[in-house]
Short mmCIF file of C-alpha atoms in Angstrom, two decimals:
data_model
loop_
_atom_site.label_atom_id
_atom_site.label_comp_id
_atom_site.label_asym_id
_atom_site.label_seq_id
_atom_site.Cartn_x
_atom_site.Cartn_y
_atom_site.Cartn_z
CA MET A 1 33.06 -125.37 16.48
CA THR A 2 36.46 -124.41 15.90
CA PRO A 3 39.44 -126.45 17.60
CA ILE A 4 42.87 -125.44 17.89
CA PRO A 5 44.38 -126.53 14.89
CA PRO A 6 47.34 -129.21 14.61
CA ALA A 7 50.73 -127.82 15.45
CA GLY A 8 53.35 -130.47 14.10
CA ASP A 9 53.20 -133.92 15.02
CA ASP A 10 51.90 -134.29 18.72
CA THR A 11 52.61 -137.95 19.40
CA GLY A 12 53.96 -137.28 22.50
CA GLU A 13 56.94 -139.86 21.36
CA GLY A 14 59.36 -136.28 20.79
CA GLU A 15 58.30 -132.86 19.61
CA GLY A 16 57.61 -132.33 15.85
CA PRO A 17 58.55 -128.94 13.76
CA ALA A 18 56.86 -126.28 15.51
CA ALA A 19 55.86 -123.55 13.62
CA ALA A 20 57.82 -120.33 13.91
CA GLN A 21 54.44 -117.88 13.60
CA GLU A 22 54.24 -115.62 17.23
CA PRO A 23 50.96 -114.40 18.35
CA THR A 24 49.95 -110.72 18.12
CA THR A 25 47.14 -108.80 19.87
CA ALA A 26 44.02 -108.68 17.76
CA ALA A 27 42.09 -105.39 17.89
CA ASP A 28 39.65 -106.51 20.41
CA GLY A 29 42.45 -107.73 22.65
CA SER A 30 42.32 -111.29 22.08
CA VAL A 31 45.54 -113.11 21.28
CA VAL A 32 46.20 -115.01 18.10
CA VAL A 33 48.06 -117.89 19.08
CA ALA A 34 48.32 -120.36 16.48
CA ARG A 35 46.85 -120.02 12.64
CA GLY A 36 44.22 -117.07 13.21
CA VAL A 37 42.99 -118.91 16.72
CA ARG A 38 42.06 -116.06 19.19
CA ILE A 39 41.85 -116.68 23.11
CA PRO A 40 41.33 -113.93 25.43
CA VAL A 41 44.05 -112.53 27.24
CA ARG A 42 42.46 -112.85 30.57
CA ASN A 43 42.69 -116.95 29.89
CA VAL A 44 46.33 -116.98 28.78
CA TRP A 45 47.17 -115.00 31.90
CA LEU A 46 44.71 -117.70 33.82
CA LEU A 47 47.22 -120.69 32.50
CA LEU A 48 49.86 -118.80 33.24
CA LEU A 49 48.56 -118.34 36.92
CA TYR A 50 47.87 -122.30 36.88
CA ALA A 51 51.30 -122.78 35.87
CA SER A 52 53.21 -121.20 38.42
CA GLU A 53 54.69 -122.28 41.27
CA PHE A 54 53.23 -119.14 43.34
CA TYR A 55 49.43 -120.40 42.14
CA GLN A 56 50.95 -123.69 43.83
CA LEU A 57 52.60 -122.40 46.74
CA GLY A 58 49.51 -119.91 47.99
CA PRO A 59 46.48 -121.00 46.13
CA GLU A 60 44.37 -118.88 49.34
CA ALA A 61 45.76 -115.70 47.82
CA PHE A 62 43.69 -116.60 44.30
CA ASP A 63 40.76 -117.41 45.75
CA GLY A 64 37.78 -116.41 43.40
CA ILE A 65 40.75 -115.22 40.87
CA GLU A 66 38.55 -116.84 37.72
CA GLU A 67 35.99 -114.50 38.33
CA TYR A 68 38.13 -111.62 37.38
CA PRO A 69 41.71 -112.54 36.03
CA GLU A 70 42.25 -109.37 34.49
CA LYS A 71 42.98 -108.40 38.02
CA LEU A 72 45.46 -110.47 38.00
CA PRO A 73 48.32 -107.79 37.62
CA GLU A 74 46.97 -105.49 40.15
CA LEU A 75 47.22 -108.71 43.02
CA LEU A 76 50.85 -109.27 41.66
CA ALA A 77 51.76 -105.54 42.39
CA GLU A 78 49.98 -105.28 45.44
CA ILE A 79 52.41 -108.10 46.28
CA LEU A 80 55.61 -107.01 45.18
CA VAL A 81 54.91 -103.43 46.33
CA ALA A 82 54.48 -104.50 50.09
CA SER A 83 56.75 -106.90 49.98
CA THR A 84 59.18 -104.89 49.21
CA GLU A 85 58.27 -101.98 51.09
CA ALA A 86 58.80 -104.53 54.21
CA ARG A 87 62.22 -105.34 52.87
CA LEU A 88 63.40 -102.03 52.64
CA LYS A 89 62.81 -101.29 56.42
CA ARG A 90 65.71 -103.01 56.58
CA PRO A 91 69.32 -103.19 55.35
CA LEU A 92 69.38 -105.34 51.89
CA THR A 93 71.37 -108.35 52.40
CA PRO A 94 74.91 -108.12 50.51
CA SER A 95 76.17 -111.22 48.34
CA PHE A 96 79.33 -112.26 46.97
CA ALA A 97 78.98 -111.44 42.78
CA LYS A 98 81.51 -112.27 40.35
CA THR A 99 83.38 -108.82 39.06
CA ALA A 100 86.05 -108.04 36.30
CA ARG A 101 87.57 -104.55 36.46
CA ASP A 102 90.34 -102.21 35.91
CA LEU A 103 92.53 -101.16 39.13
CA ALA A 104 95.52 -99.41 40.16
CA ARG A 105 96.16 -102.49 42.15
CA VAL A 106 96.34 -106.42 41.97
CA ARG A 107 92.98 -107.61 43.57
CA GLY A 108 91.53 -111.34 43.04
CA GLY A 109 93.38 -112.77 39.33
CA ILE A 110 94.48 -110.87 36.69
CA ASP A 111 92.89 -111.25 33.44
CA THR A 112 96.23 -111.36 30.96
CA LEU A 113 94.75 -111.41 28.01
CA ARG A 114 92.78 -108.01 28.61
CA THR A 115 95.74 -106.87 30.55
CA GLU A 116 97.68 -107.07 27.39
CA SER A 117 95.40 -106.48 24.93
CA HIS A 118 94.44 -102.91 26.48
CA GLN A 119 97.83 -101.90 27.24
CA LEU A 120 96.69 -101.18 30.72
CA LEU A 121 100.29 -101.10 32.36
CA SER A 122 101.08 -98.91 30.03
CA ARG A 123 98.50 -96.86 32.22
CA GLY A 124 99.29 -98.00 35.62
CA LEU A 125 96.24 -100.40 35.43
CA VAL A 126 95.86 -104.15 35.69
CA ALA A 127 92.62 -106.19 34.70
CA CYS A 128 91.30 -108.22 37.53
CA ARG A 129 88.62 -110.79 37.94
CA PHE A 130 87.54 -110.74 41.97
CA GLU A 131 84.29 -111.28 43.91
CA GLU A 132 82.64 -108.30 46.00
CA LEU A 133 79.79 -108.08 48.51
CA THR A 134 76.97 -106.33 46.45
CA VAL A 135 73.36 -105.74 46.92
CA ASP A 136 73.18 -105.77 43.13
CA THR A 137 72.31 -109.58 43.22
CA PRO A 138 70.09 -111.40 40.64
CA ARG A 139 67.30 -112.13 42.84
CA ASN A 140 67.41 -108.24 43.68
CA ARG A 141 67.42 -107.39 39.92
CA LEU A 142 64.37 -109.78 39.63
CA ILE A 143 62.26 -108.06 41.90
CA ARG A 144 62.75 -104.76 40.49
CA THR A 145 62.39 -105.48 36.87
CA ALA A 146 59.13 -107.21 37.94
CA LEU A 147 58.13 -103.88 39.73
CA ASP A 148 58.38 -101.94 36.52
CA SER A 149 57.25 -104.79 34.43
CA ILE A 150 53.97 -105.36 36.31
CA ALA A 151 53.46 -101.25 36.70
CA ARG A 152 52.63 -101.13 32.82
CA LEU A 153 49.77 -103.79 33.00
CA CYS A 154 47.73 -102.22 36.43
CA GLY A 155 44.54 -100.49 35.66
CA ASP A 156 45.02 -98.84 38.85
CA GLU A 157 47.72 -95.79 38.32
CA GLU A 158 48.36 -95.32 41.79
CA LEU A 159 49.38 -98.76 41.98
CA ALA A 160 51.60 -98.47 39.50
CA ARG A 161 52.98 -95.22 40.51
CA ARG A 162 53.95 -97.15 44.10
CA CYS A 163 55.53 -100.34 42.10
CA LEU A 164 57.94 -97.79 39.92
CA GLY A 165 58.57 -95.80 43.14
CA GLN A 166 59.79 -98.90 45.00
CA SER A 167 61.77 -99.51 42.02
CA GLN A 168 63.39 -96.42 42.28
CA ARG A 169 64.61 -96.48 45.60
CA LEU A 170 66.06 -100.07 44.49
CA ALA A 171 67.93 -98.28 41.65
CA HIS A 172 69.20 -95.73 44.57
CA LEU A 173 70.82 -98.71 46.71
CA GLY A 174 72.68 -99.74 43.43
CA VAL A 175 70.15 -102.32 42.07
CA GLY A 176 70.09 -102.95 38.46
CA THR A 177 67.54 -104.54 36.04
CA LEU A 178 67.59 -108.34 33.86
CA ASP A 179 68.24 -107.58 30.74
CA LEU A 180 65.00 -109.05 29.02
CA ARG A 181 65.91 -108.31 25.67
CA ALA A 182 68.61 -111.06 26.23
CA GLY A 183 66.37 -113.92 27.81
CA GLN A 184 67.91 -113.25 31.12
CA ARG A 185 65.12 -112.98 33.19
CA ASP A 186 65.87 -115.20 36.43
CA ALA A 187 67.93 -117.79 35.31
CA GLU A 188 70.72 -117.09 37.70
CA VAL A 189 67.97 -117.03 41.00
CA ARG A 190 68.13 -120.06 42.37
CA LEU A 191 65.69 -120.86 45.48
CA THR A 192 67.34 -123.38 48.17
CA ARG A 193 65.39 -124.42 51.55
CA ASN A 194 66.73 -121.43 53.19
CA ASP A 195 64.94 -118.65 50.77
CA GLN A 196 61.45 -119.64 52.65
CA GLN A 197 61.08 -116.20 53.66
CA ASP A 198 61.91 -114.57 50.30
CA ARG A 199 59.96 -117.46 47.80
CA SER A 200 56.93 -116.12 47.86
CA VAL A 201 57.81 -112.39 46.41
CA LEU A 202 60.06 -114.13 44.16
CA LEU A 203 57.78 -116.27 42.66
CA ALA A 204 54.96 -113.74 42.26
CA ALA A 205 58.42 -111.80 40.65
CA ARG A 206 58.48 -114.47 38.36
CA LEU A 207 54.85 -114.78 37.28
CA ALA A 208 54.90 -111.18 36.97
CA LEU A 209 57.61 -110.87 33.98
CA GLN A 210 55.37 -113.78 32.14
CA LEU A 211 52.57 -111.24 31.96
CA GLN A 212 54.43 -109.31 29.75
CA LEU A 213 54.45 -111.48 26.72
CA PRO A 214 52.70 -110.03 23.69
CA PHE A 215 49.34 -110.66 24.91
CA GLY A 216 49.83 -108.38 27.63
CA ARG A 217 50.18 -105.31 25.20
CA THR A 218 47.48 -103.34 27.07
CA ASN A 219 49.73 -99.85 27.14
CA PRO A 220 51.75 -98.50 24.11
CA GLY A 221 55.34 -99.81 24.01
CA HIS A 222 54.72 -102.76 26.08
CA GLY A 223 55.18 -106.38 25.36
CA ARG A 224 58.40 -107.55 23.63
CA GLY A 225 58.53 -111.44 24.42
CA ALA A 226 57.16 -113.81 21.83
CA LEU A 227 55.35 -117.19 22.44
CA ASP A 228 55.33 -119.56 19.96
CA GLU A 229 53.01 -122.47 19.61
CA ARG A 230 55.66 -125.10 20.95
CA GLN A 231 55.64 -122.54 24.03
CA PHE A 232 51.68 -122.25 24.19
CA ARG A 233 51.28 -126.23 23.92
CA HIS A 234 53.97 -126.77 26.78
CA LEU A 235 51.98 -124.07 28.81
CA PHE A 236 48.66 -125.85 28.68
CA GLU A 237 50.43 -129.00 29.87
CA ARG A 238 52.22 -126.82 32.96
CA ALA A 239 48.78 -125.33 33.39
CA VAL A 240 46.46 -128.53 33.81
CA GLY A 241 49.05 -130.30 36.07
CA GLY A 242 49.17 -126.99 38.26
CA PHE A 243 45.53 -126.82 38.44
CA TYR A 244 45.04 -130.39 39.54
CA SER A 245 47.78 -130.30 41.73
CA VAL A 246 45.60 -127.36 43.60
CA HIS A 247 42.19 -128.29 43.07
CA GLY A 248 43.17 -132.08 44.06
CA ARG A 249 45.16 -130.87 47.41
CA PRO A 250 42.19 -130.61 49.80
CA ARG A 251 40.71 -133.64 47.92
CA GLY A 252 43.54 -135.90 48.78
CA TRP A 253 44.90 -136.51 45.51
CA THR A 254 48.37 -137.02 44.59
CA VAL A 255 49.21 -135.53 41.19
CA GLN A 256 52.59 -136.13 39.58
CA ARG A 257 54.00 -135.02 36.17
CA GLY A 258 55.87 -135.98 34.01
CA ARG A 259 56.24 -139.25 35.40
CA LYS A 260 57.50 -142.13 33.15
CA VAL A 261 55.81 -145.55 32.61
CA GLY A 262 58.01 -148.64 32.00
CA TRP A 263 57.36 -151.15 29.35
CA ASN A 264 56.28 -154.48 30.91
CA ALA A 265 58.56 -156.24 28.55
CA VAL A 266 59.88 -159.63 28.79
CA GLY A 267 62.27 -161.61 26.35
CA ALA A 268 63.98 -158.55 25.34
CA THR A 269 67.15 -158.74 23.14
CA PRO A 270 70.37 -156.97 24.25
CA GLY A 271 70.40 -153.83 22.60
CA MET A 272 66.19 -153.01 22.56
CA ALA A 273 67.05 -150.89 25.99
CA ALA A 274 68.96 -148.52 23.65
CA VAL A 275 66.33 -148.00 21.08
CA LEU A 276 63.05 -148.77 23.27
CA PRO A 277 60.96 -145.27 23.45
CA HIS A 278 60.50 -143.99 26.47
CA MET A 279 56.82 -143.28 27.81
CA VAL A 280 56.41 -140.18 29.97
CA THR A 281 52.97 -139.15 30.99
CA ASP A 282 52.05 -135.24 31.41
CA VAL A 283 49.25 -135.49 34.25
CA TRP A 284 49.42 -138.61 36.59
CA ILE A 285 46.48 -138.55 39.59
CA ASP A 286 46.01 -140.77 42.22
CA VAL A 287 43.39 -141.04 45.10
CA PRO A 288 44.29 -143.24 47.34
CA ALA A 289 40.98 -142.90 49.71
CA LEU A 290 39.04 -144.28 46.21
CA GLY A 291 41.45 -146.57 44.78
CA ARG A 292 41.40 -144.62 41.74
CA ARG A 293 44.16 -143.35 38.84
CA LEU A 294 43.78 -141.00 36.01
CA ILE A 295 46.21 -140.72 33.39
CA VAL A 296 46.01 -137.40 31.54
CA ASP A 297 47.84 -136.69 28.03
CA THR A 298 47.37 -132.88 26.90
CA LYS A 299 47.44 -132.27 23.36
CA PHE A 300 47.53 -128.93 21.55
CA THR A 301 46.00 -129.93 18.32
CA GLY A 302 42.30 -130.31 16.96
CA ALA A 303 40.38 -133.15 19.14
CA LEU A 304 38.87 -134.42 15.93
CA THR A 305 40.26 -135.09 12.90
CA PRO A 306 38.30 -136.34 8.81
CA GLY A 307 38.24 -139.90 8.88
CA ARG A 308 36.46 -142.05 6.11
CA PHE A 309 33.37 -141.40 4.52
CA ALA A 310 33.16 -137.52 5.30
CA ARG A 311 33.22 -137.92 9.20
CA GLU A 312 35.42 -136.92 11.93
CA THR A 313 37.43 -139.08 14.42
CA LEU A 314 39.52 -138.91 17.03
CA SER A 315 42.89 -139.35 16.22
CA SER A 316 43.84 -142.67 16.65
CA GLY A 317 47.61 -142.36 16.96
CA HIS A 318 46.21 -140.54 20.30
CA LEU A 319 44.50 -143.24 21.50
CA TYR A 320 47.16 -145.77 20.76
CA GLN A 321 49.24 -143.95 23.17
CA LEU A 322 46.88 -143.40 25.49
CA TYR A 323 45.95 -147.01 25.78
CA THR A 324 49.36 -148.10 26.31
CA TYR A 325 49.90 -145.94 29.27
CA VAL A 326 47.20 -147.25 31.27
CA ARG A 327 48.23 -150.90 29.98
CA GLU A 328 51.49 -150.34 30.25
CA GLN A 329 51.83 -149.54 34.13
CA GLU A 330 49.17 -152.30 34.96
CA SER A 331 50.95 -154.37 38.01
CA ALA A 332 49.33 -157.13 39.96
CA ALA A 333 50.74 -155.57 43.36
CA ASP A 334 49.20 -152.19 42.42
CA ALA A 335 45.43 -152.55 42.66
CA SER A 336 44.82 -149.06 41.24
CA SER A 337 46.82 -149.47 38.18
CA LEU A 338 44.31 -152.44 37.17
CA GLY A 339 41.21 -149.92 36.89
CA ALA A 340 43.08 -146.86 36.02
CA GLY A 341 41.73 -144.17 33.41
CA GLY A 342 42.92 -142.68 30.45
CA LEU A 343 41.73 -138.63 29.22
CA LEU A 344 42.92 -137.09 26.23
CA LEU A 345 42.52 -133.38 27.04
CA TYR A 346 42.64 -130.68 24.72
CA PRO A 347 42.22 -126.53 24.06
CA SER A 348 39.69 -125.47 21.78
CA THR A 349 37.59 -122.12 20.90
CA GLY A 350 34.07 -122.88 20.34
CA ALA A 351 34.37 -126.47 20.52
CA HIS A 352 32.94 -128.82 23.14
CA LEU A 353 33.68 -132.67 23.44
CA ASN A 354 33.68 -134.89 27.10
CA GLU A 355 33.01 -138.69 25.85
CA SER A 356 34.65 -141.95 27.16
CA PHE A 357 34.33 -145.57 26.50
CA VAL A 358 35.60 -149.02 28.62
CA THR A 359 37.73 -150.98 27.32
CA ALA A 360 40.02 -154.00 28.59
CA GLY A 361 38.78 -152.91 32.41
CA HIS A 362 39.71 -149.33 31.61
CA GLN A 363 37.87 -146.09 31.21
CA LEU A 364 39.33 -144.00 28.22
CA GLY A 365 38.15 -140.95 26.91
CA ALA A 366 38.38 -137.46 25.61
CA ALA A 367 37.32 -133.77 26.30
CA THR A 368 38.20 -130.43 25.09
CA VAL A 369 38.29 -127.12 27.03
CA ASP A 370 37.37 -123.88 25.61
CA LEU A 371 39.51 -121.15 25.91
CA SER A 372 37.26 -118.16 24.83
CA VAL A 373 34.67 -118.90 26.95
CA ALA A 374 34.36 -117.00 30.57
CA SER A 375 37.23 -117.87 32.74
CA VAL A 376 35.09 -119.69 35.40
CA ASP A 377 33.70 -121.76 32.88
CA VAL A 378 37.55 -122.78 31.90
CA ARG A 379 38.09 -123.96 35.54
CA ASN A 380 34.87 -125.70 35.35
CA GLN A 381 35.65 -127.50 32.31
CA LEU A 382 38.60 -128.67 34.13
CA ILE A 383 36.72 -130.11 37.31
CA ALA A 384 34.36 -131.71 34.97
CA ALA A 385 36.49 -133.24 32.19
CA VAL A 386 37.79 -135.99 35.27
CA GLU A 387 34.81 -136.40 37.23
CA PRO A 388 33.99 -139.52 35.45
CA TYR A 389 36.96 -140.92 36.24
CA LEU A 390 37.89 -139.51 39.96
CA GLY A 391 34.26 -139.16 41.40
CA ALA A 392 32.80 -136.09 43.02
CA ARG A 393 34.17 -132.21 43.22
#
């Protein structure tokens, strides 16, 4: 049994010091994410998919993806190519973008510092800042960059050529690329309620860029990103929340991430509010039809730790934290809160654990998700972990 080794303090009250070690791609294609622990590339891609907004937007496009997660790049490439081909049948919609240029006549505002420091007036020029219409917008750059990126991961050479062909068409229209080395990515792209037509392709483009992390190094020279232990811990948390959101939707589940739990405190002194720590749950699942509730707390550490008398035990700190969550959310006006369950969920490689007990009317337990097995089994483990608390599949 090989659990994910501890990665600093993981109590949930704050982030401990994360190790600076970054994952590398092993000769067998697996990803080394933490102190020699290896996870198959296909399962890291599966976590990225579950964590993405694109998966939560349209899960029907990913039916059966767990059986062939290595085909995810091809699926995204098909979506990007098809949407780009359809979009380029009509002119790209320009938008205003901030521009700085040295001109022979004033346009917009004058950049006095640049004008003076470069002695532009002596050459009959003036530095200007203005806005102009352009198709070189952040969202078009995002799509072009995603086409270039996903082409490197495609095992289908014809599909890869189509991706690069559409990227070149955008380039000829004046669309540039994002500077991924500078961490630019899609920070400037903001989706609003008026962007529903483009929302799917933009979310697909975001996911395509995420696949180019170091574990995507399937072609020479590819994979320049970085994913340290802290980032992987957050990825696992987001993936768990995303999976249960999609899995529970047809079952009437209400899934929330990052929900706060207030303290049932009385008689607090005036200054206590300023020093009382916040309690934020990772995943909160309600099943209104059955009156059930489950609080899931994900951890990026070993499920079992050395205890007294040479035996391994669950982390007492993790159990205390989970117990506090389920007790502090109790309310006489909320029937589901009185019997809410709590689950500690750990990633592992080769380890299996799914145990529970009942205390003070609440079922508490711990389970592992083995990331070294087939992707279908990863999905089944996520479902089996919550079944004792929420009922049938």
